[in-house]
Amino acid sequence: MTRTAVIVGGGIGGLAAAIGLHRTGWEVTVLERVGALRPVGAGLVLQANGLRCLDALGVGTRVRSDGYEDVTGGTRLPDGRWLARISAGELEQALGTPAIGIHRAALHQILLDALPLGALVTGAEVVRVTEDGEVTQREPGTGREHTVNADLVVGADGIRSAVRGALWPEAAAPSYVGVTAWRGVTPVRTRDPVVGITWDRGAEFGIVPLADQRVYWFAALNTAPGEPRGDEKARVLTRFGRWHDPIPELIEATTDVLRDDLACLDTPLPTYVKGRVALLGDAAHAMVPNLGQGGNQALEDAVVLAAVAHRRDGLQAYDRLRRPRSQRVAKASRAVGHLGQQLSNPVAVAARNALVRVTPPRLALRSMARFADWHPPSLD
């Protein structure tokens, strides 16, 4: 008898879980709240662990062809001076695979193309979920409600997860971390920029080349809660427009500047599983982006869940395998954020910069790369 899985949320983690479960024999349905999927978001960096997960899902080759392999980069100061540099290929030598910069919309489309026909249902507002696998959705337009009973329900519906809210009412709400982030993608780059991070007191700017001659960039700034929105591009230019080249050029060349007031699940969940329901990705362990592991951890969740879900103790095994690691990565991301972008005391900033200068780049690389040194289980 075919087992059925309903995945709530059609983002990267939800689609990856659907693909993995389908590959292991499940009949899958993905319920996505938005009525029509559009290319959205900016870029992300797929590290070795995420790329290996995509290989396990059968889409790694296409991801690599649509992505841009890591190049020489490092950490700089706003005037352009280098604190540390890492040559191209060192990450690949350390882990056996390079990091890949890719537009989030491109990765999303690759995953959509790998779904079984008819698996995605858009405009599906989930209004009720129970531990025994009942999922009630409200049909768009008519308002009628429709309930199905699944062998497995996956809450992959993001940091403000309706599934988590329904079944984990005791869980703490997401916490604002005191940082606003802006993201953008340039239409076309005129030269190859150097990938890397630039640090200032309470601010940072990152540059990631993409495969289609565009550049993904992000900026982050310590901010008080509740600051009003406005002309976000102008605000980024005001704060970062005098930093080293090509930062002003990248901001000027960007049409749409996205803003996010960063939040995370600071209080770890005691379990990712209740009854037939499992949480993954941001619904389970939303983290700050300072290690670049958010999307990669969601991919790990998806592959591990697909590998163990058929077992009698499948969801307990998933929780046992995923919760300690993902929460450890989330905690480390928070710590790196405090040391890097969020650090604002001038004495502490000077001490940090001096430490980075004298730390051998390979040692620093190993300390960061240990989070990406992970291998997924096989789905064959």
mmCIF file of C-alpha atoms in Angstrom:
data_model
loop_
_atom_site.group_PDB
_atom_site.id
_atom_site.type_symbol
_atom_site.label_atom_id
_atom_site.label_comp_id
_atom_site.label_asym_id
_atom_site.label_seq_id
_atom_site.Cartn_x
_atom_site.Cartn_y
_atom_site.Cartn_z
ATOM 1 C CA MET A 1 0.000 0.000 0.000
ATOM 2 C CA THR A 2 1.392 3.388 -1.031
ATOM 3 C CA ARG A 3 2.162 5.731 1.836
ATOM 4 C CA THR A 4 0.990 9.327 1.522
ATOM 5 C CA ALA A 5 2.786 12.496 2.569
ATOM 6 C CA VAL A 6 1.466 16.056 2.647
ATOM 7 C CA ILE A 7 4.124 18.751 2.687
ATOM 8 C CA VAL A 8 2.947 22.158 3.873
ATOM 9 C CA GLY A 9 5.104 24.782 2.161
ATOM 10 C CA GLY A 10 6.578 24.896 -1.303
ATOM 11 C CA GLY A 11 9.946 26.483 -0.543
ATOM 12 C CA ILE A 12 13.327 24.859 -1.005
ATOM 13 C CA GLY A 13 13.037 22.568 2.025
ATOM 14 C CA GLY A 14 9.480 21.511 1.250
ATOM 15 C CA LEU A 15 10.191 20.740 -2.398
ATOM 16 C CA ALA A 16 13.360 18.848 -1.507
ATOM 17 C CA ALA A 17 11.410 16.749 1.008
ATOM 18 C CA ALA A 18 8.743 15.994 -1.606
ATOM 19 C CA ILE A 19 11.367 14.893 -4.139
ATOM 20 C CA GLY A 20 13.156 12.725 -1.594
ATOM 21 C CA LEU A 21 9.990 11.086 -0.315
ATOM 22 C CA HIS A 22 8.794 10.447 -3.875
ATOM 23 C CA ARG A 23 12.132 8.791 -4.696
ATOM 24 C CA THR A 24 11.660 6.466 -1.725
ATOM 25 C CA GLY A 25 8.148 5.388 -2.720
ATOM 26 C CA TRP A 26 5.791 7.919 -1.150
ATOM 27 C CA GLU A 27 2.852 9.602 -2.864
ATOM 28 C CA VAL A 28 3.440 13.289 -2.196
ATOM 29 C CA THR A 29 1.334 16.433 -2.232
ATOM 30 C CA VAL A 30 2.827 19.887 -1.676
ATOM 31 C CA LEU A 31 0.421 22.542 -0.395
ATOM 32 C CA GLU A 32 1.651 26.066 -1.135
ATOM 33 C CA ARG A 33 -0.254 29.056 0.190
ATOM 34 C CA VAL A 34 0.517 31.496 -2.639
ATOM 35 C CA GLY A 35 -1.739 31.331 -5.648
ATOM 36 C CA ALA A 36 0.994 31.516 -8.282
ATOM 37 C CA LEU A 37 4.703 30.833 -8.000
ATOM 38 C CA ARG A 38 6.889 33.682 -9.226
ATOM 39 C CA PRO A 39 10.668 34.083 -9.345
ATOM 40 C CA VAL A 40 11.382 35.653 -5.956
ATOM 41 C CA GLY A 41 14.254 36.167 -3.578
ATOM 42 C CA ALA A 42 17.893 36.858 -4.236
ATOM 43 C CA GLY A 43 20.792 34.440 -4.005
ATOM 44 C CA LEU A 44 22.228 31.837 -1.711
ATOM 45 C CA VAL A 45 25.413 29.832 -1.349
ATOM 46 C CA LEU A 46 25.186 26.057 -1.507
ATOM 47 C CA GLN A 47 27.953 24.551 0.569
ATOM 48 C CA ALA A 48 29.297 21.015 0.380
ATOM 49 C CA ASN A 49 26.606 19.536 2.615
ATOM 50 C CA GLY A 50 23.785 21.121 0.608
ATOM 51 C CA LEU A 51 25.296 20.084 -2.715
ATOM 52 C CA ARG A 52 25.631 16.492 -1.540
ATOM 53 C CA CYS A 53 21.961 16.535 -0.561
ATOM 54 C CA LEU A 54 21.030 17.796 -4.016
ATOM 55 C CA ASP A 55 23.122 14.980 -5.505
ATOM 56 C CA ALA A 56 21.147 12.504 -3.396
ATOM 57 C CA LEU A 57 17.934 14.024 -4.781
ATOM 58 C CA GLY A 58 19.179 13.599 -8.356
ATOM 59 C CA VAL A 59 19.459 17.303 -9.241
ATOM 60 C CA GLY A 60 23.059 18.101 -8.281
ATOM 61 C CA THR A 61 24.393 18.119 -11.841
ATOM 62 C CA ARG A 62 21.862 20.678 -13.002
ATOM 63 C CA VAL A 63 22.453 22.825 -9.924
ATOM 64 C CA ARG A 64 26.172 22.898 -10.624
ATOM 65 C CA SER A 65 25.573 23.852 -14.261
ATOM 66 C CA ASP A 66 23.273 26.705 -13.219
ATOM 67 C CA GLY A 67 25.494 27.908 -10.369
ATOM 68 C CA TYR A 68 28.816 29.702 -10.047
ATOM 69 C CA GLU A 69 31.711 28.016 -8.275
ATOM 70 C CA ASP A 70 33.501 29.817 -5.479
ATOM 71 C CA VAL A 71 36.374 32.096 -6.443
ATOM 72 C CA THR A 72 39.149 33.876 -4.582
ATOM 73 C CA GLY A 73 37.732 35.894 -1.723
ATOM 74 C CA GLY A 74 37.972 36.729 1.938
ATOM 75 C CA THR A 75 37.222 39.418 4.486
ATOM 76 C CA ARG A 76 37.835 43.140 3.987
ATOM 77 C CA LEU A 77 37.408 46.505 5.649
ATOM 78 C CA PRO A 78 35.238 49.273 4.146
ATOM 79 C CA ASP A 79 38.309 51.006 2.667
ATOM 80 C CA GLY A 80 39.196 47.804 0.789
ATOM 81 C CA ARG A 81 42.054 46.560 2.953
ATOM 82 C CA TRP A 82 42.099 42.808 3.378
ATOM 83 C CA LEU A 83 41.842 41.132 6.769
ATOM 84 C CA ALA A 84 42.108 37.638 5.280
ATOM 85 C CA ARG A 85 42.150 36.078 1.811
ATOM 86 C CA ILE A 86 41.348 32.566 0.654
ATOM 87 C CA SER A 87 42.382 31.415 -2.793
ATOM 88 C CA ALA A 88 39.986 29.782 -5.231
ATOM 89 C CA GLY A 89 39.684 26.049 -4.772
ATOM 90 C CA GLU A 90 40.792 25.824 -1.121
ATOM 91 C CA LEU A 91 37.267 25.035 0.037
ATOM 92 C CA GLU A 92 36.992 22.358 -2.651
ATOM 93 C CA GLN A 93 40.314 20.874 -1.559
ATOM 94 C CA ALA A 94 39.128 20.770 2.041
ATOM 95 C CA LEU A 95 35.700 19.256 1.387
ATOM 96 C CA GLY A 96 35.858 17.632 -2.028
ATOM 97 C CA THR A 97 33.319 19.961 -3.606
ATOM 98 C CA PRO A 98 33.214 23.732 -4.168
ATOM 99 C CA ALA A 99 30.639 26.163 -2.840
ATOM 100 C CA ILE A 100 28.115 27.275 -5.456
ATOM 101 C CA GLY A 101 26.420 30.667 -5.694
ATOM 102 C CA ILE A 102 22.968 30.397 -7.268
ATOM 103 C CA HIS A 103 19.863 32.533 -7.563
ATOM 104 C CA ARG A 104 17.209 31.249 -5.181
ATOM 105 C CA ALA A 105 14.635 31.315 -7.999
ATOM 106 C CA ALA A 106 16.880 29.140 -10.189
ATOM 107 C CA LEU A 107 17.244 26.512 -7.443
ATOM 108 C CA HIS A 108 13.512 26.649 -6.778
ATOM 109 C CA GLN A 109 12.775 25.993 -10.460
ATOM 110 C CA ILE A 110 15.172 23.036 -10.568
ATOM 111 C CA LEU A 111 13.348 21.492 -7.620
ATOM 112 C CA LEU A 112 9.944 22.235 -9.136
ATOM 113 C CA ASP A 113 10.969 20.482 -12.339
ATOM 114 C CA ALA A 114 11.909 17.382 -10.340
ATOM 115 C CA LEU A 115 8.510 17.076 -8.643
ATOM 116 C CA PRO A 116 6.126 14.388 -9.858
ATOM 117 C CA LEU A 117 3.407 15.766 -12.126
ATOM 118 C CA GLY A 118 0.466 17.182 -10.210
ATOM 119 C CA ALA A 119 2.152 17.081 -6.817
ATOM 120 C CA LEU A 120 2.068 20.857 -6.263
ATOM 121 C CA VAL A 121 -1.179 22.543 -5.207
ATOM 122 C CA THR A 122 -1.034 26.342 -5.125
ATOM 123 C CA GLY A 123 -3.434 28.678 -3.379
ATOM 124 C CA ALA A 124 -3.809 26.064 -0.649
ATOM 125 C CA GLU A 125 -4.386 27.709 2.719
ATOM 126 C CA VAL A 126 -3.904 25.156 5.489
ATOM 127 C CA VAL A 127 -6.296 25.938 8.337
ATOM 128 C CA ARG A 128 -5.955 22.846 10.529
ATOM 129 C CA VAL A 129 -3.385 20.123 11.208
ATOM 130 C CA THR A 130 -3.631 17.316 13.742
ATOM 131 C CA GLU A 131 -1.036 14.957 15.160
ATOM 132 C CA ASP A 132 -2.748 11.970 13.545
ATOM 133 C CA GLY A 133 -2.123 13.351 10.046
ATOM 134 C CA GLU A 134 -5.336 15.240 9.246
ATOM 135 C CA VAL A 135 -4.763 18.330 7.113
ATOM 136 C CA THR A 136 -7.597 20.729 6.326
ATOM 137 C CA GLN A 137 -7.143 23.281 3.565
ATOM 138 C CA ARG A 138 -9.413 26.078 2.411
ATOM 139 C CA GLU A 139 -9.994 26.094 -1.327
ATOM 140 C CA PRO A 140 -9.217 29.397 -3.068
ATOM 141 C CA GLY A 141 -12.213 31.317 -4.335
ATOM 142 C CA THR A 142 -14.946 29.072 -2.913
ATOM 143 C CA GLY A 143 -13.848 29.099 0.711
ATOM 144 C CA ARG A 144 -14.816 25.447 1.023
ATOM 145 C CA GLU A 145 -12.715 23.315 3.301
ATOM 146 C CA HIS A 146 -11.250 19.971 2.323
ATOM 147 C CA THR A 147 -9.636 17.492 4.720
ATOM 148 C CA VAL A 148 -7.224 14.675 3.894
ATOM 149 C CA ASN A 149 -5.562 12.149 6.144
ATOM 150 C CA ALA A 150 -1.899 11.460 5.447
ATOM 151 C CA ASP A 151 0.606 8.951 6.776
ATOM 152 C CA LEU A 152 3.075 11.814 7.125
ATOM 153 C CA VAL A 153 2.665 15.589 7.367
ATOM 154 C CA VAL A 154 5.728 17.795 6.902
ATOM 155 C CA GLY A 155 5.688 21.355 8.204
ATOM 156 C CA ALA A 156 8.020 23.195 5.840
ATOM 157 C CA ASP A 157 6.185 26.504 6.007
ATOM 158 C CA GLY A 158 8.885 28.818 7.254
ATOM 159 C CA ILE A 159 9.830 30.746 10.357
ATOM 160 C CA ARG A 160 6.218 31.683 11.155
ATOM 161 C CA SER A 161 5.020 28.154 10.517
ATOM 162 C CA ALA A 162 1.284 27.542 10.839
ATOM 163 C CA VAL A 163 2.034 23.865 11.472
ATOM 164 C CA ARG A 164 4.373 24.691 14.349
ATOM 165 C CA GLY A 165 1.853 27.174 15.717
ATOM 166 C CA ALA A 166 -0.921 24.584 15.671
ATOM 167 C CA LEU A 167 0.926 21.648 17.221
ATOM 168 C CA TRP A 168 3.699 23.376 19.183
ATOM 169 C CA PRO A 169 1.656 26.151 20.872
ATOM 170 C CA GLU A 170 4.121 26.214 23.761
ATOM 171 C CA ALA A 171 7.032 27.104 21.447
ATOM 172 C CA ALA A 172 8.517 30.567 21.784
ATOM 173 C CA ALA A 173 7.817 33.006 18.966
ATOM 174 C CA PRO A 174 10.637 33.993 16.592
ATOM 175 C CA SER A 175 12.981 36.591 18.096
ATOM 176 C CA TYR A 176 14.130 39.735 16.294
ATOM 177 C CA VAL A 177 17.930 39.700 16.462
ATOM 178 C CA GLY A 178 18.526 43.446 16.121
ATOM 179 C CA VAL A 179 19.655 43.299 12.503
ATOM 180 C CA THR A 180 18.085 44.464 9.256
ATOM 181 C CA ALA A 181 19.320 42.828 6.049
ATOM 182 C CA TRP A 182 18.976 44.031 2.480
ATOM 183 C CA ARG A 183 19.494 41.794 -0.539
ATOM 184 C CA GLY A 184 19.708 42.413 -4.235
ATOM 185 C CA VAL A 185 20.778 40.938 -7.557
ATOM 186 C CA THR A 186 22.400 43.088 -10.227
ATOM 187 C CA PRO A 187 21.125 42.681 -13.815
ATOM 188 C CA VAL A 188 24.558 42.059 -15.383
ATOM 189 C CA ARG A 189 28.061 42.416 -14.018
ATOM 190 C CA THR A 190 30.663 44.269 -16.045
ATOM 191 C CA ARG A 191 33.628 42.593 -14.348
ATOM 192 C CA ASP A 192 34.286 39.617 -12.128
ATOM 193 C CA PRO A 193 33.984 40.774 -8.514
ATOM 194 C CA VAL A 194 35.852 39.132 -5.670
ATOM 195 C CA VAL A 195 33.525 37.122 -3.484
ATOM 196 C CA GLY A 196 33.671 37.949 0.176
ATOM 197 C CA ILE A 197 32.488 39.825 3.238
ATOM 198 C CA THR A 198 33.289 43.401 4.254
ATOM 199 C CA TRP A 199 33.000 44.241 7.970
ATOM 200 C CA ASP A 200 32.449 47.528 9.734
ATOM 201 C CA ARG A 201 31.199 48.316 13.220
ATOM 202 C CA GLY A 202 27.693 46.840 13.361
ATOM 203 C CA ALA A 203 27.512 46.425 9.587
ATOM 204 C CA GLU A 204 28.608 44.104 6.801
ATOM 205 C CA PHE A 205 28.338 43.713 3.042
ATOM 206 C CA GLY A 206 28.659 40.456 1.102
ATOM 207 C CA ILE A 207 29.248 39.736 -2.600
ATOM 208 C CA VAL A 208 28.458 36.441 -4.376
ATOM 209 C CA PRO A 209 28.816 36.120 -8.187
ATOM 210 C CA LEU A 210 26.131 34.138 -9.998
ATOM 211 C CA ALA A 211 26.459 32.060 -13.155
ATOM 212 C CA ASP A 212 24.445 34.295 -15.458
ATOM 213 C CA GLN A 213 26.708 37.355 -15.201
ATOM 214 C CA ARG A 214 24.702 38.722 -12.288
ATOM 215 C CA VAL A 215 25.856 39.360 -8.730
ATOM 216 C CA TYR A 216 23.991 38.604 -5.533
ATOM 217 C CA TRP A 217 24.801 41.007 -2.730
ATOM 218 C CA PHE A 218 23.593 41.450 0.811
ATOM 219 C CA ALA A 219 24.009 44.144 3.412
ATOM 220 C CA ALA A 220 23.278 43.971 7.138
ATOM 221 C CA LEU A 221 23.076 46.668 9.780
ATOM 222 C CA ASN A 222 22.331 46.744 13.494
ATOM 223 C CA THR A 223 18.921 48.402 13.867
ATOM 224 C CA ALA A 224 16.382 49.062 16.578
ATOM 225 C CA PRO A 225 13.107 47.131 16.332
ATOM 226 C CA GLY A 226 10.225 48.757 14.491
ATOM 227 C CA GLU A 227 12.201 51.065 12.203
ATOM 228 C CA PRO A 228 9.904 52.233 9.375
ATOM 229 C CA ARG A 229 10.287 51.075 5.798
ATOM 230 C CA GLY A 230 10.860 53.476 2.954
ATOM 231 C CA ASP A 231 13.259 53.877 0.046
ATOM 232 C CA GLU A 232 15.407 50.876 0.911
ATOM 233 C CA LYS A 233 17.874 51.306 -1.940
ATOM 234 C CA ALA A 234 18.525 54.893 -0.869
ATOM 235 C CA ARG A 235 19.106 53.778 2.697
ATOM 236 C CA VAL A 236 21.618 51.135 1.623
ATOM 237 C CA LEU A 237 23.431 53.664 -0.551
ATOM 238 C CA THR A 238 23.583 56.134 2.323
ATOM 239 C CA ARG A 239 25.164 53.573 4.641
ATOM 240 C CA PHE A 240 27.338 51.576 2.217
ATOM 241 C CA GLY A 241 27.785 53.816 -0.841
ATOM 242 C CA ARG A 242 31.238 55.035 0.224
ATOM 243 C CA TRP A 243 32.658 51.581 0.813
ATOM 244 C CA HIS A 244 35.264 50.041 -1.481
ATOM 245 C CA ASP A 245 34.556 49.141 -5.110
ATOM 246 C CA PRO A 246 32.467 47.506 -6.461
ATOM 247 C CA ILE A 247 29.969 47.953 -3.596
ATOM 248 C CA PRO A 248 28.542 51.345 -4.722
ATOM 249 C CA GLU A 249 28.295 50.080 -8.308
ATOM 250 C CA LEU A 250 26.440 46.934 -7.255
ATOM 251 C CA ILE A 251 23.865 48.849 -5.230
ATOM 252 C CA GLU A 252 23.317 51.399 -7.994
ATOM 253 C CA ALA A 253 22.837 48.667 -10.582
ATOM 254 C CA THR A 254 20.112 46.901 -8.579
ATOM 255 C CA THR A 255 16.461 47.553 -9.393
ATOM 256 C CA ASP A 256 14.745 45.679 -6.551
ATOM 257 C CA VAL A 257 16.230 45.847 -3.066
ATOM 258 C CA LEU A 258 14.646 43.398 -0.625
ATOM 259 C CA ARG A 259 14.554 44.077 3.107
ATOM 260 C CA ASP A 260 14.238 41.611 5.978
ATOM 261 C CA ASP A 261 14.288 42.328 9.697
ATOM 262 C CA LEU A 262 16.140 39.204 10.781
ATOM 263 C CA ALA A 263 14.605 36.830 13.279
ATOM 264 C CA CYS A 264 15.398 33.327 14.470
ATOM 265 C CA LEU A 265 14.124 30.636 16.811
ATOM 266 C CA ASP A 266 16.342 31.483 19.759
ATOM 267 C CA THR A 267 14.635 28.954 22.019
ATOM 268 C CA PRO A 268 15.327 25.474 20.588
ATOM 269 C CA LEU A 269 12.364 23.157 20.167
ATOM 270 C CA PRO A 270 12.433 20.060 22.408
ATOM 271 C CA THR A 271 11.338 17.918 19.458
ATOM 272 C CA TYR A 272 10.753 18.302 15.730
ATOM 273 C CA VAL A 273 8.118 15.546 15.731
ATOM 274 C CA LYS A 274 4.598 15.092 17.077
ATOM 275 C CA GLY A 275 2.589 12.054 16.046
ATOM 276 C CA ARG A 276 2.703 11.827 12.248
ATOM 277 C CA VAL A 277 3.962 15.396 11.873
ATOM 278 C CA ALA A 278 7.558 16.533 11.379
ATOM 279 C CA LEU A 279 8.985 20.039 11.066
ATOM 280 C CA LEU A 280 11.923 20.916 8.829
ATOM 281 C CA GLY A 281 13.881 23.956 7.704
ATOM 282 C CA ASP A 282 12.984 27.338 9.165
ATOM 283 C CA ALA A 283 9.814 25.890 10.706
ATOM 284 C CA ALA A 284 12.071 23.782 12.937
ATOM 285 C CA HIS A 285 15.265 25.775 13.416
ATOM 286 C CA ALA A 286 15.193 29.205 11.753
ATOM 287 C CA MET A 287 18.697 30.620 12.114
ATOM 288 C CA VAL A 288 20.540 33.809 11.329
ATOM 289 C CA PRO A 289 22.408 33.727 8.000
ATOM 290 C CA ASN A 290 25.931 34.352 9.270
ATOM 291 C CA LEU A 291 27.195 30.826 8.515
ATOM 292 C CA GLY A 292 25.260 30.608 5.250
ATOM 293 C CA GLN A 293 23.761 27.331 6.440
ATOM 294 C CA GLY A 294 20.002 27.993 6.561
ATOM 295 C CA GLY A 295 19.126 26.540 3.164
ATOM 296 C CA ASN A 296 21.775 23.839 3.455
ATOM 297 C CA GLN A 297 20.329 22.653 6.766
ATOM 298 C CA ALA A 298 16.844 22.497 5.241
ATOM 299 C CA LEU A 299 18.230 20.270 2.494
ATOM 300 C CA GLU A 300 19.840 18.025 5.119
ATOM 301 C CA ASP A 301 16.477 17.777 6.900
ATOM 302 C CA ALA A 302 14.717 16.814 3.677
ATOM 303 C CA VAL A 303 17.143 14.044 2.712
ATOM 304 C CA VAL A 304 17.346 12.537 6.198
ATOM 305 C CA LEU A 305 13.551 12.558 6.521
ATOM 306 C CA ALA A 306 13.183 10.839 3.152
ATOM 307 C CA ALA A 307 15.786 8.236 4.118
ATOM 308 C CA VAL A 308 14.212 7.213 7.437
ATOM 309 C CA ALA A 309 10.478 8.002 7.117
ATOM 310 C CA HIS A 310 9.576 4.475 5.995
ATOM 311 C CA ARG A 311 10.957 2.921 9.186
ATOM 312 C CA ARG A 312 8.768 1.981 12.142
ATOM 313 C CA ASP A 313 10.676 4.532 14.242
ATOM 314 C CA GLY A 314 11.178 6.845 11.272
ATOM 315 C CA LEU A 315 10.115 10.164 12.749
ATOM 316 C CA GLN A 316 11.868 9.494 16.040
ATOM 317 C CA ALA A 317 15.015 8.672 14.057
ATOM 318 C CA TYR A 318 14.615 11.894 12.079
ATOM 319 C CA ASP A 319 14.358 13.914 15.277
ATOM 320 C CA ARG A 320 17.336 12.115 16.806
ATOM 321 C CA LEU A 321 19.491 12.653 13.716
ATOM 322 C CA ARG A 322 18.516 16.196 12.844
ATOM 323 C CA ARG A 323 17.681 18.149 15.975
ATOM 324 C CA PRO A 324 21.092 18.128 17.709
ATOM 325 C CA ARG A 325 23.032 19.010 14.561
ATOM 326 C CA SER A 326 20.692 21.695 13.228
ATOM 327 C CA GLN A 327 20.389 23.356 16.638
ATOM 328 C CA ARG A 328 24.169 23.275 17.036
ATOM 329 C CA VAL A 329 24.563 24.997 13.655
ATOM 330 C CA ALA A 330 21.909 27.570 14.597
ATOM 331 C CA LYS A 331 23.730 28.347 17.844
ATOM 332 C CA ALA A 332 27.048 28.692 16.026
ATOM 333 C CA SER A 333 25.466 30.999 13.442
ATOM 334 C CA ARG A 334 24.246 33.268 16.220
ATOM 335 C CA ALA A 335 27.732 33.335 17.751
ATOM 336 C CA VAL A 336 29.384 34.158 14.417
ATOM 337 C CA GLY A 337 26.888 36.982 13.940
ATOM 338 C CA HIS A 338 27.850 38.495 17.286
ATOM 339 C CA LEU A 339 31.559 38.231 16.464
ATOM 340 C CA GLY A 340 31.239 39.523 12.927
ATOM 341 C CA GLN A 341 28.504 41.824 11.720
ATOM 342 C CA GLN A 342 26.854 42.690 15.040
ATOM 343 C CA LEU A 343 30.027 43.622 16.906
ATOM 344 C CA SER A 344 30.025 47.400 17.361
ATOM 345 C CA ASN A 345 32.255 48.272 20.325
ATOM 346 C CA PRO A 346 35.358 49.882 18.751
ATOM 347 C CA VAL A 347 37.806 48.155 21.108
ATOM 348 C CA ALA A 348 36.205 44.762 20.494
ATOM 349 C CA VAL A 349 36.116 45.392 16.732
ATOM 350 C CA ALA A 350 39.825 46.282 16.698
ATOM 351 C CA ALA A 351 40.651 43.114 18.669
ATOM 352 C CA ARG A 352 38.569 40.983 16.303
ATOM 353 C CA ASN A 353 40.247 42.453 13.234
ATOM 354 C CA ALA A 354 43.706 41.899 14.714
ATOM 355 C CA LEU A 355 42.820 38.265 15.473
ATOM 356 C CA VAL A 356 41.545 37.679 11.926
ATOM 357 C CA ARG A 357 44.734 39.164 10.463
ATOM 358 C CA VAL A 358 47.041 36.814 12.357
ATOM 359 C CA THR A 359 44.925 33.663 11.968
ATOM 360 C CA PRO A 360 46.180 31.499 9.066
ATOM 361 C CA PRO A 361 43.454 31.471 6.372
ATOM 362 C CA ARG A 362 43.463 27.668 6.194
ATOM 363 C CA LEU A 363 42.787 27.448 9.932
ATOM 364 C CA ALA A 364 39.935 29.923 9.670
ATOM 365 C CA LEU A 365 38.567 28.016 6.681
ATOM 366 C CA ARG A 366 38.601 24.733 8.574
ATOM 367 C CA SER A 367 36.753 26.250 11.529
ATOM 368 C CA MET A 368 33.960 27.466 9.234
ATOM 369 C CA ALA A 369 33.965 24.493 6.861
ATOM 370 C CA ARG A 370 33.410 21.936 9.613
ATOM 371 C CA PHE A 371 29.697 22.707 9.462
ATOM 372 C CA ALA A 372 29.632 21.803 5.765
ATOM 373 C CA ASP A 373 31.603 18.580 6.247
ATOM 374 C CA TRP A 374 28.538 16.328 6.336
ATOM 375 C CA HIS A 375 27.382 13.458 4.121
ATOM 376 C CA PRO A 376 23.721 12.554 3.568
ATOM 377 C CA PRO A 377 22.312 9.035 3.703
ATOM 378 C CA SER A 378 21.575 7.312 0.420
ATOM 379 C CA LEU A 379 18.049 7.369 -0.958
ATOM 380 C CA ASP A 380 18.635 4.370 -3.279
#
